[in-house]
């Protein structure tokens, strides 16, 4: 007995250190990255849902309904995309809206779940055509972000020329074919003011902030948006979504058929996923089932992520809940260009995300 007990203790110790053999433990499932992110957010912000009853388990989930609705959609490989260069937007976090208005940005309410978490509730059969979505009731203003000391308090006062160098100073100087030294001068300021007035950016003080920089990126892309070859050339229509430059265009057989327009992608923690997808459902009068906000001209391509119009400035705020936000007029034109099964290719990385 005295010799047997030490042997048993040694055996138990080895079993504790080594553990159960891998084969006995079974394979470890590897979750999809998006599913893992959603589970992590739910675990951080609230308890797990109660087990479903047998009756509830028999009903198809929203994700199953979406998969059933997209059964006729041809799949695309979701291969990795090459990283795109990040635009020059450093220092924008310390800036404020340059015009003193009550609500310069119509910020979306913070939610725990992004658009991509849940697909839309797709009704059986074809979506009714319905009336044209309501147009914006007032002009959309492009409000530049400036240093706090340069906020224009009096909207009727003439804009004074800024002496500060903004985060997009060198980018704008290059576009205007001026000496690209990244330092503001009186001549630089007057040239940037003219650019801002032409593109309806307020206040037109010549400060090269992030909005002016975004407009310059859009103007630069008009001639040849796919110069770097990041968007694939196919026989059919391809929606090219460039997260780094925050622009969208459509090409077919390598030819641009819908010129680049500005967009707003997902905010930090609610990033728009990269990859190749196909449009699986269109609804021009869709209302978000998560946020109960209108999504005019919605064209869904990945779960709850869609191309759709908004009623605020796409240059404003930190981003969407994952969708590709477009100006109302741009979303309307894009609606008339695209059809179900058209390819949507998303690549790059938005600055700050």
mmCIF file of C-alpha atoms in Angstrom:
data_model
loop_
_atom_site.group_PDB
_atom_site.id
_atom_site.type_symbol
_atom_site.label_atom_id
_atom_site.label_comp_id
_atom_site.label_asym_id
_atom_site.label_seq_id
_atom_site.Cartn_x
_atom_site.Cartn_y
_atom_site.Cartn_z
ATOM 1 C CA UNK A 1 0.000 0.000 0.000
ATOM 2 C CA UNK A 2 2.838 2.439 0.882
ATOM 3 C CA UNK A 3 4.535 1.779 -2.487
ATOM 4 C CA UNK A 4 1.261 2.003 -4.454
ATOM 5 C CA UNK A 5 0.156 5.410 -3.126
ATOM 6 C CA UNK A 6 3.199 7.410 -4.446
ATOM 7 C CA UNK A 7 2.787 5.755 -7.820
ATOM 8 C CA UNK A 8 -0.861 6.789 -7.972
ATOM 9 C CA UNK A 9 -0.003 10.367 -6.971
ATOM 10 C CA UNK A 10 2.682 10.611 -9.671
ATOM 11 C CA UNK A 11 0.248 9.287 -12.271
ATOM 12 C CA UNK A 12 -2.403 11.810 -11.252
ATOM 13 C CA UNK A 13 0.125 14.648 -11.468
ATOM 14 C CA UNK A 14 1.131 13.642 -14.983
ATOM 15 C CA UNK A 15 -2.531 13.456 -16.022
ATOM 16 C CA UNK A 16 -3.098 16.960 -14.618
ATOM 17 C CA UNK A 17 -0.087 18.467 -16.455
ATOM 18 C CA UNK A 18 -0.572 16.664 -19.765
ATOM 19 C CA UNK A 19 -4.356 16.899 -19.763
ATOM 20 C CA UNK A 20 -6.806 15.083 -22.027
ATOM 21 C CA UNK A 21 -5.292 13.963 -25.361
ATOM 22 C CA UNK A 22 -6.126 16.243 -28.310
ATOM 23 C CA UNK A 23 -7.969 13.511 -30.132
ATOM 24 C CA UNK A 24 -10.205 12.941 -27.141
ATOM 25 C CA UNK A 25 -10.919 16.647 -26.776
ATOM 26 C CA UNK A 26 -12.204 16.889 -30.358
ATOM 27 C CA UNK A 27 -11.499 19.562 -33.003
ATOM 28 C CA UNK A 28 -11.573 23.197 -31.912
ATOM 29 C CA UNK A 29 -14.006 25.168 -34.116
ATOM 30 C CA UNK A 30 -12.642 28.366 -35.687
ATOM 31 C CA UNK A 31 -15.394 31.020 -35.778
ATOM 32 C CA UNK A 32 -15.841 33.456 -38.683
ATOM 33 C CA UNK A 33 -14.087 36.758 -37.762
ATOM 34 C CA UNK A 34 -17.311 38.771 -38.094
ATOM 35 C CA UNK A 35 -19.182 36.315 -35.892
ATOM 36 C CA UNK A 36 -16.399 36.450 -33.325
ATOM 37 C CA UNK A 37 -16.530 40.258 -33.234
ATOM 38 C CA UNK A 38 -20.308 40.270 -32.791
ATOM 39 C CA UNK A 39 -20.154 37.675 -30.001
ATOM 40 C CA UNK A 40 -17.424 39.684 -28.253
ATOM 41 C CA UNK A 41 -19.507 42.885 -28.381
ATOM 42 C CA UNK A 42 -22.591 41.127 -27.034
ATOM 43 C CA UNK A 43 -20.547 39.540 -24.241
ATOM 44 C CA UNK A 44 -19.122 42.927 -23.294
ATOM 45 C CA UNK A 45 -22.394 44.862 -23.291
ATOM 46 C CA UNK A 46 -25.052 42.479 -22.082
ATOM 47 C CA UNK A 47 -26.021 38.952 -20.987
ATOM 48 C CA UNK A 48 -26.368 36.100 -23.408
ATOM 49 C CA UNK A 49 -29.917 35.533 -24.718
ATOM 50 C CA UNK A 50 -32.042 32.877 -23.097
ATOM 51 C CA UNK A 51 -32.229 29.464 -24.811
ATOM 52 C CA UNK A 52 -34.782 29.326 -27.595
ATOM 53 C CA UNK A 53 -37.907 27.273 -27.107
ATOM 54 C CA UNK A 54 -38.599 24.344 -29.497
ATOM 55 C CA UNK A 55 -41.250 26.466 -31.251
ATOM 56 C CA UNK A 56 -38.895 29.423 -31.654
ATOM 57 C CA UNK A 57 -36.085 27.148 -32.810
ATOM 58 C CA UNK A 58 -38.321 25.845 -35.588
ATOM 59 C CA UNK A 59 -38.726 29.350 -37.014
ATOM 60 C CA UNK A 60 -35.963 30.481 -39.408
ATOM 61 C CA UNK A 61 -33.610 33.123 -38.057
ATOM 62 C CA UNK A 62 -33.022 36.448 -39.797
ATOM 63 C CA UNK A 63 -29.689 35.190 -41.109
ATOM 64 C CA UNK A 64 -31.339 32.000 -42.446
ATOM 65 C CA UNK A 65 -34.030 34.094 -44.130
ATOM 66 C CA UNK A 66 -31.377 36.252 -45.760
ATOM 67 C CA UNK A 67 -29.513 33.172 -46.986
ATOM 68 C CA UNK A 68 -32.732 31.771 -48.418
ATOM 69 C CA UNK A 69 -33.466 35.053 -50.172
ATOM 70 C CA UNK A 70 -30.001 35.104 -51.690
ATOM 71 C CA UNK A 71 -30.054 31.493 -52.832
ATOM 72 C CA UNK A 72 -29.994 32.610 -56.472
ATOM 73 C CA UNK A 73 -27.059 34.952 -55.971
ATOM 74 C CA UNK A 74 -23.787 33.688 -57.395
ATOM 75 C CA UNK A 75 -21.061 33.531 -54.705
ATOM 76 C CA UNK A 76 -17.736 35.294 -55.045
ATOM 77 C CA UNK A 77 -14.396 34.423 -53.452
ATOM 78 C CA UNK A 78 -13.546 36.588 -50.442
ATOM 79 C CA UNK A 79 -9.818 36.706 -50.966
ATOM 80 C CA UNK A 80 -7.542 39.207 -49.247
ATOM 81 C CA UNK A 81 -7.126 42.609 -50.822
ATOM 82 C CA UNK A 82 -3.952 44.633 -51.092
ATOM 83 C CA UNK A 83 -3.728 47.429 -48.525
ATOM 84 C CA UNK A 84 -4.237 50.898 -49.974
ATOM 85 C CA UNK A 85 -2.304 53.968 -48.843
ATOM 86 C CA UNK A 86 -3.966 56.040 -46.163
ATOM 87 C CA UNK A 87 -4.949 59.599 -47.036
ATOM 88 C CA UNK A 88 -3.392 62.543 -45.238
ATOM 89 C CA UNK A 89 -5.732 63.434 -42.393
ATOM 90 C CA UNK A 90 -3.482 63.741 -39.352
ATOM 91 C CA UNK A 91 -4.527 66.177 -36.635
ATOM 92 C CA UNK A 92 -8.210 66.252 -37.573
ATOM 93 C CA UNK A 93 -9.222 64.998 -34.117
ATOM 94 C CA UNK A 94 -8.367 68.387 -32.570
ATOM 95 C CA UNK A 95 -10.570 70.379 -34.981
ATOM 96 C CA UNK A 96 -14.165 71.613 -34.652
ATOM 97 C CA UNK A 97 -16.879 72.641 -37.149
ATOM 98 C CA UNK A 98 -15.868 75.982 -38.640
ATOM 99 C CA UNK A 99 -19.388 77.427 -38.681
ATOM 100 C CA UNK A 100 -21.361 77.999 -35.489
ATOM 101 C CA UNK A 101 -24.599 76.158 -36.280
ATOM 102 C CA UNK A 102 -26.829 74.392 -33.717
ATOM 103 C CA UNK A 103 -26.321 70.880 -35.101
ATOM 104 C CA UNK A 104 -23.579 70.804 -37.736
ATOM 105 C CA UNK A 105 -23.491 67.010 -37.842
ATOM 106 C CA UNK A 106 -26.540 64.801 -37.605
ATOM 107 C CA UNK A 107 -24.677 62.112 -35.719
ATOM 108 C CA UNK A 108 -26.198 58.655 -35.775
ATOM 109 C CA UNK A 109 -27.113 57.276 -32.374
ATOM 110 C CA UNK A 110 -24.499 54.977 -30.878
ATOM 111 C CA UNK A 111 -25.685 51.362 -30.892
ATOM 112 C CA UNK A 112 -24.178 48.101 -29.736
ATOM 113 C CA UNK A 113 -24.617 46.353 -33.070
ATOM 114 C CA UNK A 114 -23.409 47.576 -36.463
ATOM 115 C CA UNK A 115 -25.404 47.313 -39.696
ATOM 116 C CA UNK A 116 -23.490 44.162 -40.590
ATOM 117 C CA UNK A 117 -24.742 42.253 -37.541
ATOM 118 C CA UNK A 118 -28.221 41.526 -38.879
ATOM 119 C CA UNK A 119 -29.528 41.211 -42.446
ATOM 120 C CA UNK A 120 -32.685 43.139 -43.390
ATOM 121 C CA UNK A 121 -36.116 41.636 -42.919
ATOM 122 C CA UNK A 122 -36.750 40.624 -46.528
ATOM 123 C CA UNK A 123 -40.453 40.126 -47.337
ATOM 124 C CA UNK A 124 -41.583 37.196 -49.446
ATOM 125 C CA UNK A 125 -41.688 37.915 -53.148
ATOM 126 C CA UNK A 126 -40.461 41.042 -54.877
ATOM 127 C CA UNK A 127 -40.242 44.315 -52.984
ATOM 128 C CA UNK A 128 -42.956 46.760 -54.082
ATOM 129 C CA UNK A 129 -41.705 49.648 -56.184
ATOM 130 C CA UNK A 130 -43.335 52.256 -53.952
ATOM 131 C CA UNK A 131 -43.095 56.021 -54.318
ATOM 132 C CA UNK A 132 -39.854 57.926 -54.765
ATOM 133 C CA UNK A 133 -38.105 58.493 -51.405
ATOM 134 C CA UNK A 134 -38.534 61.934 -49.888
ATOM 135 C CA UNK A 135 -35.882 64.422 -50.962
ATOM 136 C CA UNK A 136 -33.803 66.391 -48.430
ATOM 137 C CA UNK A 137 -35.790 69.406 -47.273
ATOM 138 C CA UNK A 138 -32.822 71.800 -47.237
ATOM 139 C CA UNK A 139 -29.445 72.086 -48.987
ATOM 140 C CA UNK A 140 -26.687 69.914 -47.547
ATOM 141 C CA UNK A 141 -23.791 71.979 -46.214
ATOM 142 C CA UNK A 142 -20.147 70.886 -46.379
ATOM 143 C CA UNK A 143 -18.745 72.305 -43.133
ATOM 144 C CA UNK A 144 -14.976 72.283 -42.782
ATOM 145 C CA UNK A 145 -13.260 71.423 -39.500
ATOM 146 C CA UNK A 146 -10.922 74.174 -38.275
ATOM 147 C CA UNK A 147 -8.959 75.115 -35.139
ATOM 148 C CA UNK A 148 -11.265 76.311 -32.394
ATOM 149 C CA UNK A 149 -9.808 79.845 -32.628
ATOM 150 C CA UNK A 150 -10.876 80.096 -36.277
ATOM 151 C CA UNK A 151 -14.566 79.258 -35.919
ATOM 152 C CA UNK A 152 -16.679 81.799 -37.816
ATOM 153 C CA UNK A 153 -19.200 83.045 -35.243
ATOM 154 C CA UNK A 154 -20.965 85.546 -37.505
ATOM 155 C CA UNK A 155 -22.341 83.790 -40.629
ATOM 156 C CA UNK A 156 -22.758 87.157 -42.396
ATOM 157 C CA UNK A 157 -19.194 88.349 -41.843
ATOM 158 C CA UNK A 158 -16.728 87.894 -44.722
ATOM 159 C CA UNK A 159 -14.449 84.891 -44.267
ATOM 160 C CA UNK A 160 -10.987 85.901 -43.111
ATOM 161 C CA UNK A 161 -7.979 84.184 -44.659
ATOM 162 C CA UNK A 162 -6.529 81.521 -42.343
ATOM 163 C CA UNK A 163 -2.834 81.673 -41.502
ATOM 164 C CA UNK A 164 -2.816 78.058 -40.271
ATOM 165 C CA UNK A 165 -1.587 75.009 -42.166
ATOM 166 C CA UNK A 166 -4.268 72.321 -42.160
ATOM 167 C CA UNK A 167 -3.819 68.516 -42.150
ATOM 168 C CA UNK A 168 -4.439 68.409 -45.928
ATOM 169 C CA UNK A 169 -2.224 71.411 -46.719
ATOM 170 C CA UNK A 170 0.357 69.622 -48.862
ATOM 171 C CA UNK A 171 -2.262 67.499 -50.668
ATOM 172 C CA UNK A 172 -4.248 70.600 -51.626
ATOM 173 C CA UNK A 173 -1.119 72.491 -52.657
ATOM 174 C CA UNK A 174 -0.137 69.664 -55.011
ATOM 175 C CA UNK A 175 -3.630 69.609 -56.534
ATOM 176 C CA UNK A 176 -3.552 73.376 -57.077
ATOM 177 C CA UNK A 177 -0.062 73.054 -58.607
ATOM 178 C CA UNK A 178 1.491 75.281 -55.998
ATOM 179 C CA UNK A 179 4.734 74.738 -54.120
ATOM 180 C CA UNK A 180 3.889 71.685 -51.992
ATOM 181 C CA UNK A 181 5.814 72.662 -48.861
ATOM 182 C CA UNK A 182 2.922 72.026 -46.457
ATOM 183 C CA UNK A 183 3.094 75.589 -45.110
ATOM 184 C CA UNK A 184 0.315 78.143 -45.514
ATOM 185 C CA UNK A 185 1.046 81.434 -47.275
ATOM 186 C CA UNK A 186 -1.191 84.330 -48.275
ATOM 187 C CA UNK A 187 -1.166 83.123 -51.886
ATOM 188 C CA UNK A 188 -1.925 79.543 -50.822
ATOM 189 C CA UNK A 189 -4.834 80.765 -48.732
ATOM 190 C CA UNK A 190 -6.424 82.720 -51.588
ATOM 191 C CA UNK A 191 -6.112 79.725 -53.942
ATOM 192 C CA UNK A 192 -7.652 77.354 -51.360
ATOM 193 C CA UNK A 193 -10.459 79.840 -50.678
ATOM 194 C CA UNK A 194 -11.374 79.823 -54.370
ATOM 195 C CA UNK A 195 -11.407 76.002 -54.363
ATOM 196 C CA UNK A 196 -13.646 75.941 -51.277
ATOM 197 C CA UNK A 197 -16.125 78.439 -52.738
ATOM 198 C CA UNK A 198 -16.325 76.467 -55.970
ATOM 199 C CA UNK A 199 -17.146 73.279 -54.056
ATOM 200 C CA UNK A 200 -19.479 74.903 -51.480
ATOM 201 C CA UNK A 201 -17.251 74.271 -48.447
ATOM 202 C CA UNK A 202 -17.942 76.468 -45.397
ATOM 203 C CA UNK A 203 -16.304 78.551 -44.079
ATOM 204 C CA UNK A 204 -14.148 79.415 -47.096
ATOM 205 C CA UNK A 205 -11.213 80.641 -45.022
ATOM 206 C CA UNK A 206 -8.510 78.806 -46.960
ATOM 207 C CA UNK A 207 -7.836 76.356 -44.116
ATOM 208 C CA UNK A 208 -6.989 72.978 -45.695
ATOM 209 C CA UNK A 209 -8.936 70.771 -43.296
ATOM 210 C CA UNK A 210 -10.176 67.191 -43.728
ATOM 211 C CA UNK A 211 -13.271 68.148 -45.750
ATOM 212 C CA UNK A 212 -11.223 70.142 -48.273
ATOM 213 C CA UNK A 213 -8.768 67.232 -48.420
ATOM 214 C CA UNK A 214 -11.606 64.767 -49.088
ATOM 215 C CA UNK A 215 -12.992 66.952 -51.886
ATOM 216 C CA UNK A 216 -9.522 67.120 -53.470
ATOM 217 C CA UNK A 217 -9.209 63.306 -53.356
ATOM 218 C CA UNK A 218 -12.572 63.049 -55.116
ATOM 219 C CA UNK A 219 -11.585 65.591 -57.789
ATOM 220 C CA UNK A 220 -8.273 63.817 -58.374
ATOM 221 C CA UNK A 221 -10.053 60.499 -58.908
ATOM 222 C CA UNK A 222 -12.393 61.734 -61.645
ATOM 223 C CA UNK A 223 -10.012 61.133 -64.559
ATOM 224 C CA UNK A 224 -8.798 57.619 -63.741
ATOM 225 C CA UNK A 225 -10.122 56.281 -60.413
ATOM 226 C CA UNK A 226 -8.684 52.787 -60.905
ATOM 227 C CA UNK A 227 -5.152 53.932 -61.719
ATOM 228 C CA UNK A 228 -3.725 51.528 -59.102
ATOM 229 C CA UNK A 229 -5.791 48.603 -60.414
ATOM 230 C CA UNK A 230 -7.335 47.809 -57.025
ATOM 231 C CA UNK A 231 -10.847 47.257 -58.437
ATOM 232 C CA UNK A 232 -11.204 44.127 -60.631
ATOM 233 C CA UNK A 233 -12.139 44.473 -64.296
ATOM 234 C CA UNK A 234 -15.046 42.194 -65.227
ATOM 235 C CA UNK A 235 -17.491 41.830 -68.067
ATOM 236 C CA UNK A 236 -20.368 42.819 -65.778
ATOM 237 C CA UNK A 237 -20.879 45.851 -63.582
ATOM 238 C CA UNK A 238 -18.562 46.235 -60.583
ATOM 239 C CA UNK A 239 -19.174 48.737 -57.770
ATOM 240 C CA UNK A 240 -15.734 49.889 -56.624
ATOM 241 C CA UNK A 241 -15.680 50.939 -52.939
ATOM 242 C CA UNK A 242 -12.349 52.509 -51.958
ATOM 243 C CA UNK A 243 -12.271 52.846 -48.163
ATOM 244 C CA UNK A 244 -8.940 54.714 -48.070
ATOM 245 C CA UNK A 245 -10.100 57.487 -50.405
ATOM 246 C CA UNK A 246 -13.781 57.255 -49.321
ATOM 247 C CA UNK A 247 -15.080 57.195 -52.895
ATOM 248 C CA UNK A 248 -17.374 54.925 -54.939
ATOM 249 C CA UNK A 249 -17.575 54.396 -58.690
ATOM 250 C CA UNK A 250 -18.908 51.742 -61.099
ATOM 251 C CA UNK A 251 -16.995 50.186 -63.968
ATOM 252 C CA UNK A 252 -17.814 47.626 -66.639
ATOM 253 C CA UNK A 253 -15.236 45.915 -68.854
ATOM 254 C CA UNK A 254 -12.686 48.239 -67.258
ATOM 255 C CA UNK A 255 -14.624 51.329 -68.406
ATOM 256 C CA UNK A 256 -16.047 53.759 -65.838
ATOM 257 C CA UNK A 257 -19.827 54.028 -66.289
ATOM 258 C CA UNK A 258 -20.582 55.865 -63.000
ATOM 259 C CA UNK A 259 -17.983 58.465 -62.046
ATOM 260 C CA UNK A 260 -16.542 58.603 -58.527
ATOM 261 C CA UNK A 261 -18.692 60.150 -55.789
ATOM 262 C CA UNK A 262 -18.013 60.772 -52.109
ATOM 263 C CA UNK A 263 -19.123 58.214 -49.541
ATOM 264 C CA UNK A 264 -19.024 57.543 -45.781
ATOM 265 C CA UNK A 265 -18.133 54.046 -44.582
ATOM 266 C CA UNK A 266 -18.195 52.428 -41.133
ATOM 267 C CA UNK A 267 -16.958 54.218 -38.029
ATOM 268 C CA UNK A 268 -14.368 52.725 -35.638
ATOM 269 C CA UNK A 269 -15.568 49.364 -34.200
ATOM 270 C CA UNK A 270 -18.242 49.250 -36.944
ATOM 271 C CA UNK A 271 -15.944 48.971 -39.949
ATOM 272 C CA UNK A 272 -17.269 48.137 -43.405
ATOM 273 C CA UNK A 273 -15.941 44.679 -44.262
ATOM 274 C CA UNK A 274 -13.618 44.257 -47.233
ATOM 275 C CA UNK A 275 -14.072 41.620 -49.930
ATOM 276 C CA UNK A 276 -16.139 40.876 -53.030
ATOM 277 C CA UNK A 277 -19.921 40.539 -52.779
ATOM 278 C CA UNK A 278 -23.041 40.693 -54.935
ATOM 279 C CA UNK A 279 -26.127 42.840 -54.528
ATOM 280 C CA UNK A 280 -28.796 40.472 -53.237
ATOM 281 C CA UNK A 281 -31.746 42.804 -52.463
ATOM 282 C CA UNK A 282 -32.884 46.322 -53.407
ATOM 283 C CA UNK A 283 -35.468 48.468 -51.632
ATOM 284 C CA UNK A 284 -35.688 52.158 -52.450
ATOM 285 C CA UNK A 285 -37.847 52.951 -49.384
ATOM 286 C CA UNK A 286 -36.107 50.781 -46.799
ATOM 287 C CA UNK A 287 -36.192 51.709 -43.110
ATOM 288 C CA UNK A 288 -33.527 50.221 -40.846
ATOM 289 C CA UNK A 289 -34.942 47.551 -38.529
ATOM 290 C CA UNK A 290 -32.077 48.270 -36.083
ATOM 291 C CA UNK A 291 -32.121 52.078 -35.951
ATOM 292 C CA UNK A 292 -35.548 52.889 -37.472
ATOM 293 C CA UNK A 293 -33.995 55.467 -39.792
ATOM 294 C CA UNK A 294 -34.703 55.820 -43.530
ATOM 295 C CA UNK A 295 -32.257 54.224 -45.968
ATOM 296 C CA UNK A 296 -33.379 55.589 -49.354
ATOM 297 C CA UNK A 297 -32.329 53.615 -52.425
ATOM 298 C CA UNK A 298 -30.880 50.788 -50.308
ATOM 299 C CA UNK A 299 -28.958 48.104 -52.215
ATOM 300 C CA UNK A 300 -27.817 45.318 -49.857
ATOM 301 C CA UNK A 301 -24.637 43.381 -50.587
ATOM 302 C CA UNK A 302 -23.410 41.828 -47.287
ATOM 303 C CA UNK A 303 -25.839 40.998 -44.492
ATOM 304 C CA UNK A 304 -27.095 44.343 -43.179
ATOM 305 C CA UNK A 305 -24.535 46.390 -45.131
ATOM 306 C CA UNK A 306 -25.932 48.346 -48.056
ATOM 307 C CA UNK A 307 -25.264 51.228 -50.398
ATOM 308 C CA UNK A 308 -27.892 53.855 -49.536
ATOM 309 C CA UNK A 309 -28.611 57.566 -49.394
ATOM 310 C CA UNK A 310 -28.560 59.786 -46.310
ATOM 311 C CA UNK A 311 -30.073 63.147 -45.390
ATOM 312 C CA UNK A 312 -26.917 64.698 -43.925
ATOM 313 C CA UNK A 313 -23.446 65.499 -45.250
ATOM 314 C CA UNK A 314 -21.378 62.398 -46.057
ATOM 315 C CA UNK A 315 -18.261 64.341 -45.030
ATOM 316 C CA UNK A 316 -19.657 64.818 -41.501
ATOM 317 C CA UNK A 317 -19.194 62.599 -38.473
ATOM 318 C CA UNK A 318 -16.948 59.623 -37.791
ATOM 319 C CA UNK A 319 -18.779 57.164 -40.041
ATOM 320 C CA UNK A 320 -21.777 54.911 -40.506
ATOM 321 C CA UNK A 321 -22.790 51.721 -38.692
ATOM 322 C CA UNK A 322 -21.136 49.747 -41.516
ATOM 323 C CA UNK A 323 -23.164 50.774 -44.566
ATOM 324 C CA UNK A 324 -21.866 52.841 -47.479
ATOM 325 C CA UNK A 325 -23.576 56.229 -47.080
ATOM 326 C CA UNK A 326 -24.082 58.347 -50.204
ATOM 327 C CA UNK A 327 -25.560 61.756 -50.883
ATOM 328 C CA UNK A 328 -29.268 61.398 -51.702
ATOM 329 C CA UNK A 329 -28.820 62.402 -55.363
ATOM 330 C CA UNK A 330 -25.846 60.046 -55.827
ATOM 331 C CA UNK A 331 -27.770 57.148 -54.266
ATOM 332 C CA UNK A 332 -30.689 57.825 -56.629
ATOM 333 C CA UNK A 333 -28.439 57.765 -59.708
ATOM 334 C CA UNK A 334 -26.649 54.629 -58.503
ATOM 335 C CA UNK A 335 -30.014 52.906 -57.967
ATOM 336 C CA UNK A 336 -30.782 53.338 -61.671
ATOM 337 C CA UNK A 337 -27.383 51.923 -62.712
ATOM 338 C CA UNK A 338 -27.210 48.727 -60.644
ATOM 339 C CA UNK A 339 -29.181 45.492 -60.662
ATOM 340 C CA UNK A 340 -29.388 42.442 -58.446
ATOM 341 C CA UNK A 341 -26.281 40.211 -58.699
ATOM 342 C CA UNK A 342 -23.972 43.094 -59.642
ATOM 343 C CA UNK A 343 -20.568 42.828 -57.951
ATOM 344 C CA UNK A 344 -19.557 45.093 -55.037
ATOM 345 C CA UNK A 345 -15.807 45.104 -54.353
ATOM 346 C CA UNK A 346 -14.615 46.730 -51.091
ATOM 347 C CA UNK A 347 -10.935 47.262 -50.248
ATOM 348 C CA UNK A 348 -8.515 49.478 -48.347
ATOM 349 C CA UNK A 349 -8.742 50.975 -44.895
ATOM 350 C CA UNK A 350 -10.379 54.171 -43.714
ATOM 351 C CA UNK A 351 -8.128 56.514 -41.767
ATOM 352 C CA UNK A 352 -8.731 56.155 -38.030
ATOM 353 C CA UNK A 353 -10.436 52.763 -38.385
#
